[in-house]
Amino acid sequence: MSFQRKWIRAFLAELPKLRDSGVIDEATEGRLRNHYESQLTVQKDSAQRIFQLSLAILGAVLIGGGIILLFNYNWEMLPKCVRILVSALPLVAGAALSLYTLVHEKSAVWQEVSAIWTAVGGAVLIALLSQIYQIHGQFFDYIALVLAFTLPLVYIFDSKGLAILYQAFLFGLFSHNYWHVVPGVLLTQILLSLAFLPWLIWKLRCGTSAGRVLARYLVIVMLIYQSLVIGCSEVNLGEFFLVLLGCVFTLLAMRLAEQGDHGFRNPWGSAAYLLLLGVLVVGNCIDERLGLINLGHHEWTPVVILSIGYYVAWLIALGALAVWQFYCSWRNKTLHGEKIVLGAIALGVLLEGLLNLESIYLYMLALVAWGVVKLWRGVRLRSIRLFNSGLVIIVVFMFCRFVSSDFGLLERAAGFIVTGIAFLVANVLFSRTCRRAQTDNPLAGKEVEQ
Amino acid sequence: MSKATKIRLVCYLVVLAGILAHPFHTIWKYEFSDIPSREFLFECAMRDPYDIMRGRYVQLSFDQENITLPGNRPANYHRSLEVYAVLKEGEDGFAKIVDLVTARNEVPQDGWPLRISSDAVWNTNWQPNDENKGISYRVRFPFERYYVNEKLAPQAEKVISGALLGNASQKVALKVRILAGGEFAVEDLLVDGRPLREVIAETAE
């Protein structure tokens, strides 16, 4: 929103210059000015409304907090039935608000508040009941129950706020180490994750612009976390899972960039970059090659069978998505060096995992090649961002090899200094070249950056 | 109201019923169970930490945590199993664990089941299983916390410390209501037979 206001202001400032240079006449200038100034007013009104809404929410939260503290002070003195009724009040209020919102078909803000209030009311009721009856349940059971009734509310109210909270608490579920012991726990985690996917997919395909952007972030978070937790299970992680995710994210980011989505609207590119960079660092620092699936020492309990099955299914789904993205790129004739290198990265880590090779770093070399391709594209497109992203990959690889090799302190110190200087000098030289080229030919066309 | 809204309304009412089902079930189970619950007293000691979800609590430890049972039983219980501690009231009025079983129907008529987690039971024998010597277990009770008002928790700790370290005849016990299925609800913490809150109020005066 603020970017649009800045753009409108900049455009309004340009209008007199356009009139003076004869590009537009006075009447056109007047019409354009009226049109865009009215848009500024509307945005200012909506910004004020958002600010007022935020203050109202803050006020309501403070009032609610005060009431809660009052009850907390007198809690022990209240009879059990009164405590139970008080515990149910937030849920009752949430239910009343939700019914009002649904019956009168109120706006999205009402729906968001209704969804969150109902979910929080339910969670509070269950927590307080366990305190009243001194029931000592497990944190996992509590979170699983709360998530189970929160998810339908996400669908009913199409609530983005509640979806973010759901994703956050899903982490709490996955971080619990119960699941590798009891099959029911793992099954609960899998079902709660998979049940959330249709909403994410729906938002990605059919949601509003803001909904699509939010879904992109949530998808990243969910896929990476699931890959780490479920993949780091009895089965094994290997680097393949994360590398495959990085490749898939990169391809998806490229498609979005081709459609005109950049910056914060296209988080997959950054996520893929950080993921693959992380794999490069960790892969260089850990000498042990884990292999794709390590089945040798397992006791074949239901949990292990379930987790292996889930792992394989997830792998196949991601692999199919990657292949499909490659195919779309090939069909649209938008395939270029970077995508081919990504395929080499995925194949490299797959081969390394299947063959359980210890000394041949196939996918590491492919990752470095990816850095070189980015660097080259940066030079060609005169993009400092691409140039630096490629340079960082190469420097990180050299740094990690340097660190993990048997060099003394003096040699390492010299190496770091030289690398740092080379990095800085390359950046300065390249940015000067870009500025010079911009000055000489400011209207030179550029391909879409990724 | 549009058709889509009506569908959403019906779905919401179903979800609301689902949300309310758990609290109703809990209240019904603890207040109106078919088989009356029994109350047991567990002799205990304590300390005072904090639970972010439920507030201040008194951390309890129990004399009954270390038990030796007759031989011919598992050295350790697999983590996927349900374990029931069979309780009987001792001559001193406090509950004692007389057996550990892995199914509700294995609990004898004169005993009462308490459901515990299988990873709350571990073997403390140094020697291998010996039928003559029996097996020693350490049992972590599921009700090792007693939640109190934030302001009362430090006073509770003082009162109980005084009871445990001072007069030897003062016993601290946790009163627990245990249902026929093995679930439990903590009723009160007693200091020398009197509710903790009463003792704290008296001490404050």
JSON list of C-alpha atoms in Angstrom, two decimals, chain A residues 72-73 76 80 84 91 94-95 98-99 102-103 105 111 118 122 125-126 129-131 133-137 142 145 149 152-153 156-157 181-182, chain B residues 1-2 5 8-9 11-13 15-16 19-20 22-23 26-27 30-31 53-54 79 119 142-149 151 184-186 197:
[
{"chain": "A", "resi": 72, "resn": "ASN", "atom": "CA", "xyz": [-7.57, -14.72, 38.50]},
{"chain": "A", "resi": 73, "resn": "TYR", "atom": "CA", "xyz": [-7.30, -12.84, 41.78]},
{"chain": "A", "resi": 76, "resn": "GLU", "atom": "CA", "xyz": [-9.69, -19.83, 44.39]},
{"chain": "A", "resi": 80, "resn": "LYS", "atom": "CA", "xyz": [-16.33, -25.11, 40.96]},
{"chain": "A", "resi": 84, "resn": "ILE", "atom": "CA", "xyz": [-16.55, -23.74, 34.90]},
{"chain": "A", "resi": 91, "resn": "LEU", "atom": "CA", "xyz": [-16.13, -19.50, 23.93]},
{"chain": "A", "resi": 94, "resn": "GLY", "atom": "CA", "xyz": [-16.89, -16.19, 20.38]},
{"chain": "A", "resi": 95, "resn": "ALA", "atom": "CA", "xyz": [-19.81, -18.38, 19.36]},
{"chain": "A", "resi": 98, "resn": "SER", "atom": "CA", "xyz": [-19.44, -16.01, 14.94]},
{"chain": "A", "resi": 99, "resn": "LEU", "atom": "CA", "xyz": [-23.15, -16.72, 14.57]},
{"chain": "A", "resi": 102, "resn": "LEU", "atom": "CA", "xyz": [-22.35, -15.74, 9.58]},
{"chain": "A", "resi": 103, "resn": "VAL", "atom": "CA", "xyz": [-26.05, -14.87, 9.74]},
{"chain": "A", "resi": 105, "resn": "GLU", "atom": "CA", "xyz": [-22.72, -12.21, 6.19]},
{"chain": "A", "resi": 111, "resn": "GLN", "atom": "CA", "xyz": [-14.80, -13.36, 10.01]},
{"chain": "A", "resi": 118, "resn": "THR", "atom": "CA", "xyz": [-13.84, -19.12, 18.80]},
{"chain": "A", "resi": 122, "resn": "GLY", "atom": "CA", "xyz": [-12.20, -23.30, 23.01]},
{"chain": "A", "resi": 125, "resn": "LEU", "atom": "CA", "xyz": [-12.01, -23.62, 28.15]},
{"chain": "A", "resi": 126, "resn": "ILE", "atom": "CA", "xyz": [-10.09, -26.89, 27.80]},
{"chain": "A", "resi": 129, "resn": "LEU", "atom": "CA", "xyz": [-11.02, -27.24, 32.88]},
{"chain": "A", "resi": 130, "resn": "SER", "atom": "CA", "xyz": [-7.81, -29.19, 33.20]},
{"chain": "A", "resi": 131, "resn": "GLN", "atom": "CA", "xyz": [-6.70, -26.71, 35.84]},
{"chain": "A", "resi": 133, "resn": "TYR", "atom": "CA", "xyz": [-10.01, -30.69, 37.77]},
{"chain": "A", "resi": 134, "resn": "GLN", "atom": "CA", "xyz": [-6.24, -30.81, 38.11]},
{"chain": "A", "resi": 135, "resn": "ILE", "atom": "CA", "xyz": [-6.04, -33.09, 35.08]},
{"chain": "A", "resi": 136, "resn": "HIS", "atom": "CA", "xyz": [-2.42, -33.65, 34.13]},
{"chain": "A", "resi": 137, "resn": "GLY", "atom": "CA", "xyz": [-2.56, -34.17, 30.40]},
{"chain": "A", "resi": 142, "resn": "TYR", "atom": "CA", "xyz": [-3.78, -30.56, 24.27]},
{"chain": "A", "resi": 145, "resn": "LEU", "atom": "CA", "xyz": [-7.11, -31.29, 20.27]},
{"chain": "A", "resi": 149, "resn": "PHE", "atom": "CA", "xyz": [-11.14, -27.97, 16.11]},
{"chain": "A", "resi": 152, "resn": "PRO", "atom": "CA", "xyz": [-12.49, -26.47, 10.42]},
{"chain": "A", "resi": 153, "resn": "LEU", "atom": "CA", "xyz": [-12.74, -22.83, 11.54]},
{"chain": "A", "resi": 156, "resn": "ILE", "atom": "CA", "xyz": [-15.44, -22.04, 7.46]},
{"chain": "A", "resi": 157, "resn": "PHE", "atom": "CA", "xyz": [-14.26, -18.45, 7.92]},
{"chain": "A", "resi": 181, "resn": "VAL", "atom": "CA", "xyz": [7.39, -44.06, 19.71]},
{"chain": "A", "resi": 182, "resn": "VAL", "atom": "CA", "xyz": [3.62, -44.25, 19.43]},
{"chain": "B", "resi": 1, "resn": "MET", "atom": "CA", "xyz": [-28.92, -15.74, 3.61]},
{"chain": "B", "resi": 2, "resn": "SER", "atom": "CA", "xyz": [-27.24, -17.41, 0.64]},
{"chain": "B", "resi": 5, "resn": "THR", "atom": "CA", "xyz": [-23.72, -19.07, 4.10]},
{"chain": "B", "resi": 8, "resn": "ARG", "atom": "CA", "xyz": [-21.13, -22.49, 6.59]},
{"chain": "B", "resi": 9, "resn": "LEU", "atom": "CA", "xyz": [-23.54, -21.87, 9.45]},
{"chain": "B", "resi": 11, "resn": "CYS", "atom": "CA", "xyz": [-20.71, -26.50, 9.58]},
{"chain": "B", "resi": 12, "resn": "TYR", "atom": "CA", "xyz": [-19.93, -23.97, 12.28]},
{"chain": "B", "resi": 13, "resn": "LEU", "atom": "CA", "xyz": [-22.64, -25.35, 14.57]},
{"chain": "B", "resi": 15, "resn": "VAL", "atom": "CA", "xyz": [-17.70, -27.60, 14.91]},
{"chain": "B", "resi": 16, "resn": "LEU", "atom": "CA", "xyz": [-19.01, -25.75, 17.97]},
{"chain": "B", "resi": 19, "resn": "ILE", "atom": "CA", "xyz": [-15.54, -28.07, 20.70]},
{"chain": "B", "resi": 20, "resn": "LEU", "atom": "CA", "xyz": [-18.10, -28.32, 23.52]},
{"chain": "B", "resi": 22, "resn": "HIS", "atom": "CA", "xyz": [-14.70, -32.42, 25.09]},
{"chain": "B", "resi": 23, "resn": "PRO", "atom": "CA", "xyz": [-15.45, -30.20, 28.11]},
{"chain": "B", "resi": 26, "resn": "THR", "atom": "CA", "xyz": [-14.73, -34.26, 30.96]},
{"chain": "B", "resi": 27, "resn": "ILE", "atom": "CA", "xyz": [-17.28, -32.81, 33.37]},
{"chain": "B", "resi": 30, "resn": "TYR", "atom": "CA", "xyz": [-15.63, -36.66, 36.68]},
{"chain": "B", "resi": 31, "resn": "GLU", "atom": "CA", "xyz": [-18.98, -35.66, 38.14]},
{"chain": "B", "resi": 53, "resn": "MET", "atom": "CA", "xyz": [-0.21, -22.69, 30.45]},
{"chain": "B", "resi": 54, "resn": "ARG", "atom": "CA", "xyz": [-1.68, -23.29, 33.87]},
{"chain": "B", "resi": 79, "resn": "ARG", "atom": "CA", "xyz": [6.65, -47.53, 25.32]},
{"chain": "B", "resi": 119, "resn": "ASP", "atom": "CA", "xyz": [7.75, -44.52, 30.01]},
{"chain": "B", "resi": 142, "resn": "PRO", "atom": "CA", "xyz": [0.97, -38.83, 36.59]},
{"chain": "B", "resi": 143, "resn": "PHE", "atom": "CA", "xyz": [-0.16, -36.30, 39.23]},
{"chain": "B", "resi": 144, "resn": "GLU", "atom": "CA", "xyz": [3.15, -34.86, 40.27]},
{"chain": "B", "resi": 145, "resn": "ARG", "atom": "CA", "xyz": [1.86, -31.28, 40.09]},
{"chain": "B", "resi": 146, "resn": "TYR", "atom": "CA", "xyz": [-0.66, -29.49, 42.26]},
{"chain": "B", "resi": 147, "resn": "TYR", "atom": "CA", "xyz": [-1.76, -26.17, 40.75]},
{"chain": "B", "resi": 148, "resn": "VAL", "atom": "CA", "xyz": [-2.26, -23.27, 43.14]},
{"chain": "B", "resi": 149, "resn": "ASN", "atom": "CA", "xyz": [-2.98, -19.58, 42.91]},
{"chain": "B", "resi": 151, "resn": "LYS", "atom": "CA", "xyz": [0.20, -15.77, 45.25]},
{"chain": "B", "resi": 184, "resn": "PHE", "atom": "CA", "xyz": [-7.71, -39.40, 37.97]},
{"chain": "B", "resi": 185, "resn": "ALA", "atom": "CA", "xyz": [-8.57, -35.96, 39.25]},
{"chain": "B", "resi": 186, "resn": "VAL", "atom": "CA", "xyz": [-6.54, -34.33, 41.99]},
{"chain": "B", "resi": 197, "resn": "ARG", "atom": "CA", "xyz": [-5.55, -23.61, 51.70]}
]
